[in-house]
Tab-separated table of C-alpha atoms and ligand atoms in Angstrom:
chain	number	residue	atom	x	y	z
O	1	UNK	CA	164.066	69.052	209.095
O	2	UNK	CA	162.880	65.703	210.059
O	3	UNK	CA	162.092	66.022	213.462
O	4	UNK	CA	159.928	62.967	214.092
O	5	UNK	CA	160.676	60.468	216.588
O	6	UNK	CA	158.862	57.144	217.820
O	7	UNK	CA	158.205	55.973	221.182
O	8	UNK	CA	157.096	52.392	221.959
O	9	UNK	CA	156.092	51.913	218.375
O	10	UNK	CA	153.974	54.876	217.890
O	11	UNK	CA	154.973	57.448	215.334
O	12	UNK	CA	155.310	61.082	216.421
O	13	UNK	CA	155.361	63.560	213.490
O	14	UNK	CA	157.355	66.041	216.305
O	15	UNK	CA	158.857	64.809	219.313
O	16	UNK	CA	157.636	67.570	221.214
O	17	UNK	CA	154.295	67.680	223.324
O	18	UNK	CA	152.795	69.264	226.617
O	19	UNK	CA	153.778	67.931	229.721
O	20	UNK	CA	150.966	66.903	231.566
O	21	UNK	CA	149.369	69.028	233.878
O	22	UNK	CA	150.129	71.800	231.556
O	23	UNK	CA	146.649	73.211	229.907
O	24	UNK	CA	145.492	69.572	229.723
O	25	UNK	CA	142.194	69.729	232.067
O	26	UNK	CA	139.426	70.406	230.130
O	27	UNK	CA	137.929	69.414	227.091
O	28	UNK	CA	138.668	73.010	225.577
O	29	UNK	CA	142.015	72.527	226.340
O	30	UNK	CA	142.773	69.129	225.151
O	31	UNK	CA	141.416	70.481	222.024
O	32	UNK	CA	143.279	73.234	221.696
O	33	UNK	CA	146.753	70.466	221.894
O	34	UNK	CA	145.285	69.209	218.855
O	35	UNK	CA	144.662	71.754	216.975
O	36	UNK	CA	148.278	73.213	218.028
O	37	UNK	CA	151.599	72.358	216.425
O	38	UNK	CA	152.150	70.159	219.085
O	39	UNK	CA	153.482	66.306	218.252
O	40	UNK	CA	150.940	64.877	220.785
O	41	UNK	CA	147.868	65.355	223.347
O	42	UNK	CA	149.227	64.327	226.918
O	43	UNK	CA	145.853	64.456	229.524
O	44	UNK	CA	145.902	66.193	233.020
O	45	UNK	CA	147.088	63.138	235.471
O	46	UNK	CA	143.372	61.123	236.505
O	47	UNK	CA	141.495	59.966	239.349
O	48	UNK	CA	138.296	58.085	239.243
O	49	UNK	CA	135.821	60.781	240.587
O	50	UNK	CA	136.311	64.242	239.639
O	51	UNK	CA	138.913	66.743	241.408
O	52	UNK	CA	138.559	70.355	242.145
O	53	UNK	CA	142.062	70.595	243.362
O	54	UNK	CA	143.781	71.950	246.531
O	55	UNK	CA	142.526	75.802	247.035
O	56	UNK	CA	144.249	78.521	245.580
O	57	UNK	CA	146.553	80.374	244.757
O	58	UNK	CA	148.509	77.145	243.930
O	59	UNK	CA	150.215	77.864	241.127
O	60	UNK	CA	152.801	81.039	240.567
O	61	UNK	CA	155.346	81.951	237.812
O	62	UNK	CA	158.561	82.611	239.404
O	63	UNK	CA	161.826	84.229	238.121
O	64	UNK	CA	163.316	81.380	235.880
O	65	UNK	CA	160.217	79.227	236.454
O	66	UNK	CA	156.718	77.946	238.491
O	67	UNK	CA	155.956	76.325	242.018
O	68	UNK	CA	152.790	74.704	241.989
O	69	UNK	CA	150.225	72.292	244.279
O	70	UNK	CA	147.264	72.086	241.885
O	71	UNK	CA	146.187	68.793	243.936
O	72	UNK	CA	145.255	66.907	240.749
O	73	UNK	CA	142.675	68.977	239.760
O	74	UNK	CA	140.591	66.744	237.141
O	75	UNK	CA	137.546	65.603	235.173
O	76	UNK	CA	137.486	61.579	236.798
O	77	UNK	CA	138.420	59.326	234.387
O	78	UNK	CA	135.295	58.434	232.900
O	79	UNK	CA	135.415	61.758	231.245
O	80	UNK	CA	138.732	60.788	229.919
O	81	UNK	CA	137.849	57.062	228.727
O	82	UNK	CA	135.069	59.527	226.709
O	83	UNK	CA	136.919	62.238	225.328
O	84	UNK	CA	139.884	60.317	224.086
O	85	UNK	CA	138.601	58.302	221.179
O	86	UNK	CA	137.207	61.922	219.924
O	87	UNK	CA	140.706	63.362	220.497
O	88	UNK	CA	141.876	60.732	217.858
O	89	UNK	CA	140.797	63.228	215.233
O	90	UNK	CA	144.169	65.380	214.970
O	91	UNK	CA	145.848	62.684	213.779
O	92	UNK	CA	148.695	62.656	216.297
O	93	UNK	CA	148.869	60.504	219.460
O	94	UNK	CA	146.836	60.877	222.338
O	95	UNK	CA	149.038	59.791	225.730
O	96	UNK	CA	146.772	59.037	228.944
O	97	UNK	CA	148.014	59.861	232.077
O	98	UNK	CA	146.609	57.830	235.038
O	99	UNK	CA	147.121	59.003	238.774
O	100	UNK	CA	145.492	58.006	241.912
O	101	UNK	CA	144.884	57.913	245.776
O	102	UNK	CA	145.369	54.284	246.472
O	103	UNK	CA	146.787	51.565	244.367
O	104	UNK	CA	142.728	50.581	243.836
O	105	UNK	CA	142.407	53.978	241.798
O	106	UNK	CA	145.470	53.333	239.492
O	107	UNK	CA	143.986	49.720	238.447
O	108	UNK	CA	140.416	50.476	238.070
O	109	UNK	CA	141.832	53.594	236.005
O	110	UNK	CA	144.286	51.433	233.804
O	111	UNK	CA	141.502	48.973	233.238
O	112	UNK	CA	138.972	52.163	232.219
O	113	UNK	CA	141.528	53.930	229.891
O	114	UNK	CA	143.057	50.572	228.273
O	115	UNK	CA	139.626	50.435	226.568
O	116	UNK	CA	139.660	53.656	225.286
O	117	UNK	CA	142.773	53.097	223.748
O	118	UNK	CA	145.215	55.574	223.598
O	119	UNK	CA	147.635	55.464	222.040
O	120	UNK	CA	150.062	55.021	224.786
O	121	UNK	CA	149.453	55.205	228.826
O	122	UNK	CA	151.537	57.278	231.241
O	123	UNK	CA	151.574	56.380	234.909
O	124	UNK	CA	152.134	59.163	236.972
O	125	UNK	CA	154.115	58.096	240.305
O	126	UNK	CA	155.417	61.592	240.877
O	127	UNK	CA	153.007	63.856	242.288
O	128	UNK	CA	154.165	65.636	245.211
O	129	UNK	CA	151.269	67.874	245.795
O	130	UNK	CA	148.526	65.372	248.022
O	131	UNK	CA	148.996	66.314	251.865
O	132	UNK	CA	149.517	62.730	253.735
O	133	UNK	CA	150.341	61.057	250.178
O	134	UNK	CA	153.950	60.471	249.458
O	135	UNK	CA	155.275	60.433	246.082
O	136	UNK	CA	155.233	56.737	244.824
O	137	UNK	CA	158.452	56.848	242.867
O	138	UNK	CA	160.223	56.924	246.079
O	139	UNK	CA	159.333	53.858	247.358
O	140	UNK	CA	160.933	51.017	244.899
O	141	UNK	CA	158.849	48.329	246.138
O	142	UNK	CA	155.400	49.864	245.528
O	143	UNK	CA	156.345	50.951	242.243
O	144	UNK	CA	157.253	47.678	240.958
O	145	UNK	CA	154.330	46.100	242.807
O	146	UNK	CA	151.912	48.400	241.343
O	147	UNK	CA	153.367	48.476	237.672
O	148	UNK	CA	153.456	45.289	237.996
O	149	UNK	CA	150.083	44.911	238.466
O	150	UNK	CA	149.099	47.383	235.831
O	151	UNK	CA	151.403	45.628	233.140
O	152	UNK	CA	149.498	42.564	233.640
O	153	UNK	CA	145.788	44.050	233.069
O	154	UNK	CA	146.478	46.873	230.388
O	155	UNK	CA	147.341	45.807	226.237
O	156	UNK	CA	148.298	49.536	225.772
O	157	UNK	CA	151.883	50.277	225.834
O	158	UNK	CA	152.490	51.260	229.488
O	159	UNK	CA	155.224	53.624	230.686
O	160	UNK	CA	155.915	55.917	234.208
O	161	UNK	CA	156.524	59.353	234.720
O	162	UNK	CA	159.016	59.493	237.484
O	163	UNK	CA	160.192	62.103	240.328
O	164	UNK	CA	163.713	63.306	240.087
O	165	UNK	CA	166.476	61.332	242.139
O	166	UNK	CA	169.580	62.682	243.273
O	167	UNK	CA	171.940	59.808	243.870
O	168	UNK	CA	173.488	57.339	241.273
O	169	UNK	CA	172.177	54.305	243.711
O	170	UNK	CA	168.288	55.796	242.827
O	171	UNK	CA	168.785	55.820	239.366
O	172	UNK	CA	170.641	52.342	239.103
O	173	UNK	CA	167.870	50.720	241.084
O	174	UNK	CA	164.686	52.596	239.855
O	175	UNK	CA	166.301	51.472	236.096
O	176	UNK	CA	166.545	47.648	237.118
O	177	UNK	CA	163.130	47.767	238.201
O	178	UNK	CA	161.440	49.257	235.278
O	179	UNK	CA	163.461	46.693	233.293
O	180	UNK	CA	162.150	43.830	234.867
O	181	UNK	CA	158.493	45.461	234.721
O	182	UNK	CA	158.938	46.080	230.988
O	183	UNK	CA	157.589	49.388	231.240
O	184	UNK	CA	157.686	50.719	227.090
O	185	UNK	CA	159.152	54.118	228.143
O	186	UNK	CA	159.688	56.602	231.091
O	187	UNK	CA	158.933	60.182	231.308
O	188	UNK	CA	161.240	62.159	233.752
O	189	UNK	CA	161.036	64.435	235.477
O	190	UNK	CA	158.038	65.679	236.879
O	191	UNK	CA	158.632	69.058	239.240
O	192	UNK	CA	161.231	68.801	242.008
O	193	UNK	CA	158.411	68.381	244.783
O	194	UNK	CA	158.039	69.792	248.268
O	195	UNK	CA	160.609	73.106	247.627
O	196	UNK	CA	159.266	76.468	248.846
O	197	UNK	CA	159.575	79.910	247.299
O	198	UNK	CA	159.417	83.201	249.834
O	199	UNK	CA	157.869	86.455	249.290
O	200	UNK	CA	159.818	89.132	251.321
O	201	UNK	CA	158.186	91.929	250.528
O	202	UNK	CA	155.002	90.054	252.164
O	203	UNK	CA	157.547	87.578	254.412
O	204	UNK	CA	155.026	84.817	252.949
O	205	UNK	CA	154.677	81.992	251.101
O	206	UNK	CA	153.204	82.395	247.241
O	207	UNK	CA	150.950	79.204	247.147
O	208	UNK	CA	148.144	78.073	249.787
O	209	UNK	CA	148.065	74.517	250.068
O	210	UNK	CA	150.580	72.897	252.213
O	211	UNK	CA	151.654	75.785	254.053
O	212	UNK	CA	153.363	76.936	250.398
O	213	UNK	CA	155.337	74.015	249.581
O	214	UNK	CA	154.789	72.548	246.061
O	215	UNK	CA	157.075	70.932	243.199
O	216	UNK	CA	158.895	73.405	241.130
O	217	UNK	CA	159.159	73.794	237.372
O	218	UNK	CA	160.509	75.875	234.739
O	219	UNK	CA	164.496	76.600	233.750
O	220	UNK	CA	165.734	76.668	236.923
O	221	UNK	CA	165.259	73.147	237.212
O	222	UNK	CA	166.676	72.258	233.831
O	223	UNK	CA	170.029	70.652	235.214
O	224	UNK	CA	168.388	67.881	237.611
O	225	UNK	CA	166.075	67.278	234.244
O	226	UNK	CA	169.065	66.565	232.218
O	227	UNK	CA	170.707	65.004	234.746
O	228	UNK	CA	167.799	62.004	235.422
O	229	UNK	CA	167.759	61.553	231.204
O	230	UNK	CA	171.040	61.365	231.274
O	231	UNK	CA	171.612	58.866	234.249
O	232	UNK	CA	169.134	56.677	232.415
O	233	UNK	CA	170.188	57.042	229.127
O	234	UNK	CA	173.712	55.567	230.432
O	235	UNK	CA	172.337	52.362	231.521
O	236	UNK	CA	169.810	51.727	229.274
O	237	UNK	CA	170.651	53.222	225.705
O	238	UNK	CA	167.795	53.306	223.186
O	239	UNK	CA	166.624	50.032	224.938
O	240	UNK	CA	163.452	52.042	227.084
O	241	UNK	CA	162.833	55.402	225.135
O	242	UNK	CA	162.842	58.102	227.289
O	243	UNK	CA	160.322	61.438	227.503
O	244	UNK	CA	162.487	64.428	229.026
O	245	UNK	CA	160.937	67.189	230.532
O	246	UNK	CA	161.927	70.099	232.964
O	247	UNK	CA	163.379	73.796	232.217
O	248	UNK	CA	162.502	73.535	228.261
O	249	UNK	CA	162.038	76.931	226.843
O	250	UNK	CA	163.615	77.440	224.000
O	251	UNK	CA	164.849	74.977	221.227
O	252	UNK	CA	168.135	74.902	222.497
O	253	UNK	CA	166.458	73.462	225.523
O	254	UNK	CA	164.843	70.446	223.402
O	255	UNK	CA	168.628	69.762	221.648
O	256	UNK	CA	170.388	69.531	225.507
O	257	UNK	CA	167.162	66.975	226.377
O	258	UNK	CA	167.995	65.216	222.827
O	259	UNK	CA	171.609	65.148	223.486
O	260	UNK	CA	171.341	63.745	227.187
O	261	UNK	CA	169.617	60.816	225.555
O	262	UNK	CA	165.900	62.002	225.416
O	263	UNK	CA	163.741	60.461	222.544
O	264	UNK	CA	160.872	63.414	222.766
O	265	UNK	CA	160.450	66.322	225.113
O	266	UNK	CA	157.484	67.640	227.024
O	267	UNK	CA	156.910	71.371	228.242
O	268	UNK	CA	155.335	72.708	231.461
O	269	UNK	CA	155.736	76.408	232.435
O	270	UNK	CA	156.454	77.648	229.364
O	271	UNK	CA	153.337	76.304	227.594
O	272	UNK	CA	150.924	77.490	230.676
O	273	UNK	CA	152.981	81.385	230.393
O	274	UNK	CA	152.932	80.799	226.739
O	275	UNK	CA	149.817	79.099	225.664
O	276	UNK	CA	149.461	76.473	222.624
O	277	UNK	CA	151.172	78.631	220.149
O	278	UNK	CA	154.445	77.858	221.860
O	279	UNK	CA	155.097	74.570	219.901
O	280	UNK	CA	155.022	76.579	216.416
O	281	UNK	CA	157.614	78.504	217.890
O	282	UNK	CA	159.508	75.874	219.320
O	283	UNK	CA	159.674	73.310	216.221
O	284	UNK	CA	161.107	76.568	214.180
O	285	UNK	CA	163.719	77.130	216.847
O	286	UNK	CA	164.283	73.338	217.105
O	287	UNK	CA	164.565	73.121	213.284
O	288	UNK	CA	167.531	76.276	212.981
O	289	UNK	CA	169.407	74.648	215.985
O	290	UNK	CA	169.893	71.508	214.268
O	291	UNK	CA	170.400	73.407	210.628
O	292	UNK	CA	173.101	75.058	212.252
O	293	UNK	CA	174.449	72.045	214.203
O	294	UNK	CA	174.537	70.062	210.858
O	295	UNK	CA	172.310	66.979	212.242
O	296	UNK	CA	170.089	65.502	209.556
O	297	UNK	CA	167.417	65.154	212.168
O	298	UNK	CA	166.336	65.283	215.797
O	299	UNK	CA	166.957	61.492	216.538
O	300	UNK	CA	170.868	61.753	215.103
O	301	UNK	CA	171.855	63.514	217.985
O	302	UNK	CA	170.096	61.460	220.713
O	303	UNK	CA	172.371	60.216	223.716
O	304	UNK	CA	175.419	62.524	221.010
O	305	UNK	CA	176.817	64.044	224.391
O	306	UNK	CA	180.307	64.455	225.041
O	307	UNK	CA	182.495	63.605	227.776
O	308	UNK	CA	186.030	64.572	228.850
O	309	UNK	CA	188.835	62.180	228.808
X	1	RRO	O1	148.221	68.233	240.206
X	1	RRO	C1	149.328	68.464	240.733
X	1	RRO	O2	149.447	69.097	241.791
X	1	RRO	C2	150.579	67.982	240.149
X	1	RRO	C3	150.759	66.688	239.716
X	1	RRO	BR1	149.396	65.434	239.673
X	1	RRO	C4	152.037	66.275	239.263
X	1	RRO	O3	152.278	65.115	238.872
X	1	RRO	N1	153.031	67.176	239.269
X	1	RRO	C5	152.852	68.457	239.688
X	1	RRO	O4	153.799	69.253	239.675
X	1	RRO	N2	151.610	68.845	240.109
């Protein structure tokens, strides 16, 4: 089963990678993406210095998926800029993704990682986990100032991992914007941020930091996922390919993202339950789901859903 797709140019032998944040920290764990069955090496989201994180516990497996506020727990980007030429070696492509505090961070960082040259660069605008710092992708005009400003210093194709939005206005304008930016692709959606799960056995929260809010993950959150490809898919086409991720965990999972309009898929919570191995198990389940659909290959059934009349 051909299930190779392309995004911005670069070939992908599988259209299926780790989401970042998921087992992407360390150098050991990078690694281990490459030596896994995995179609690409997506980094932890970085910051110039090095990150411990916010304390923990700050990240918990719930029934039908995860809440997490790991803080951006990270090795600085100079790490990065050093490990990703070396991650070259397994022959698939390597995808930066570049976070920050203040706009300052994110250009220093795309200026840093541009010269390291991965193979494609993946703004992260979504993280809902820093007390006091609001997720960029909800404020239109700061995103398109700042990838603005990133488009015009980095050679590397550039694209934006984006929160979920919940209104047809939000998706409409965030797609104009990244349009006129000319960002090469989008990867949505990162966790649905600031939700809160209760213990009431313990009448608690189940994460520290933030008095136990943090973004969720995992199945449960599989129909806003689909939804925000889907929204975008509509008013773009295959003009801006599009990365979904949220609630993938079985290959079933990976046709619905497919058939919403996704060109590749990322996993979270199932790869940090799972571990590595999950992508051999994945590409198998992907490959008799579109056997028994009849599709030729993943890409024939991109953007295939159907409506009613
Ligand atoms: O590190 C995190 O807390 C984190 C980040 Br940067 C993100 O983009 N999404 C998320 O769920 N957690």
């Amino acid at each position: 089963m051909d299930l190779s797709t392309s995004i911005a140019g670069v070939p992908f032998r599988l259209g299926l990678m780790n989401a970042s944040g998921a087992l992407c920290v360390t150098q050991a764990e990078l690694e281990a993406l490459g030596e896994s069955a995995a179609g690409a090496i997506v980094t932890k989201s970085m910051t110039p210095l090095p990150r411990e994180g916010n304390p923990l516990p700050r990240y918990v497996a719930i029934e039908g998926g995860s809440i997490n506020s790991m803080g951006l727990p990270n090795l600085g980007y100079p790490a990065y800029v050093k490990l990703i030429p070396e991650l070259k070696r397994f022959k698939k492509p390597v995808i930066a993704s570049l976070a920050g505090l203040h706009p300052d961070d994110f250009l220093a960082g795309a200026k840093a990682l541009n010269m390291a040259g991965p193979d494609l660069l993946e703004v992260n605008l979504s993280c809902p986990n820093i007390p006091g710092k609001p997720q960029i992708g909800y404020d239109f005009e700061e995103t398109e100032r700042l990838l603005s400003a990133i488009r015009d210093i980095v050679t590397v194709p550039f694209g934006v991992k984006l929160p979920p939005y919940f209104d047809p206005v939000h998706h409409q304008k965030i797609a104009e914007i990244l349009q006129r930016v000319g960002v090469a692709f989008v990867t949505m959606i990162n966790s649905v941020g600031n939700t809160l799960v209760v213990d009431p056995e313990r009448e608690m929260v189940v994460i520290k930091p933030k008095g136990g809010f943090g973004g969720l993950g995992g199945r449960i959150i599989k129909p806003v996922a689909l939804a925000n490809v889907r929204a975008l898919w509509k008013i773009w086409g295959d003009r801006i390919p599009i990365i979904g991720t949220g609630g993938v965990e079985n290959g079933t999972d990976i046709f619905e993202h497919v058939l919403c309009g996704a060109s590749a898929v990322q996993i979270g919570t199932v790869l940090v339950e799972e571990g590595p191995g999950v992508f051999a198990r994945l590409e198998q389940e992907l490959t008799e789901c579109l056997e028994q659909k009849g599709y030729p290959s993943l890409m024939a059934c991109r953007g295939k859903l159907r409506e009613m009349d």
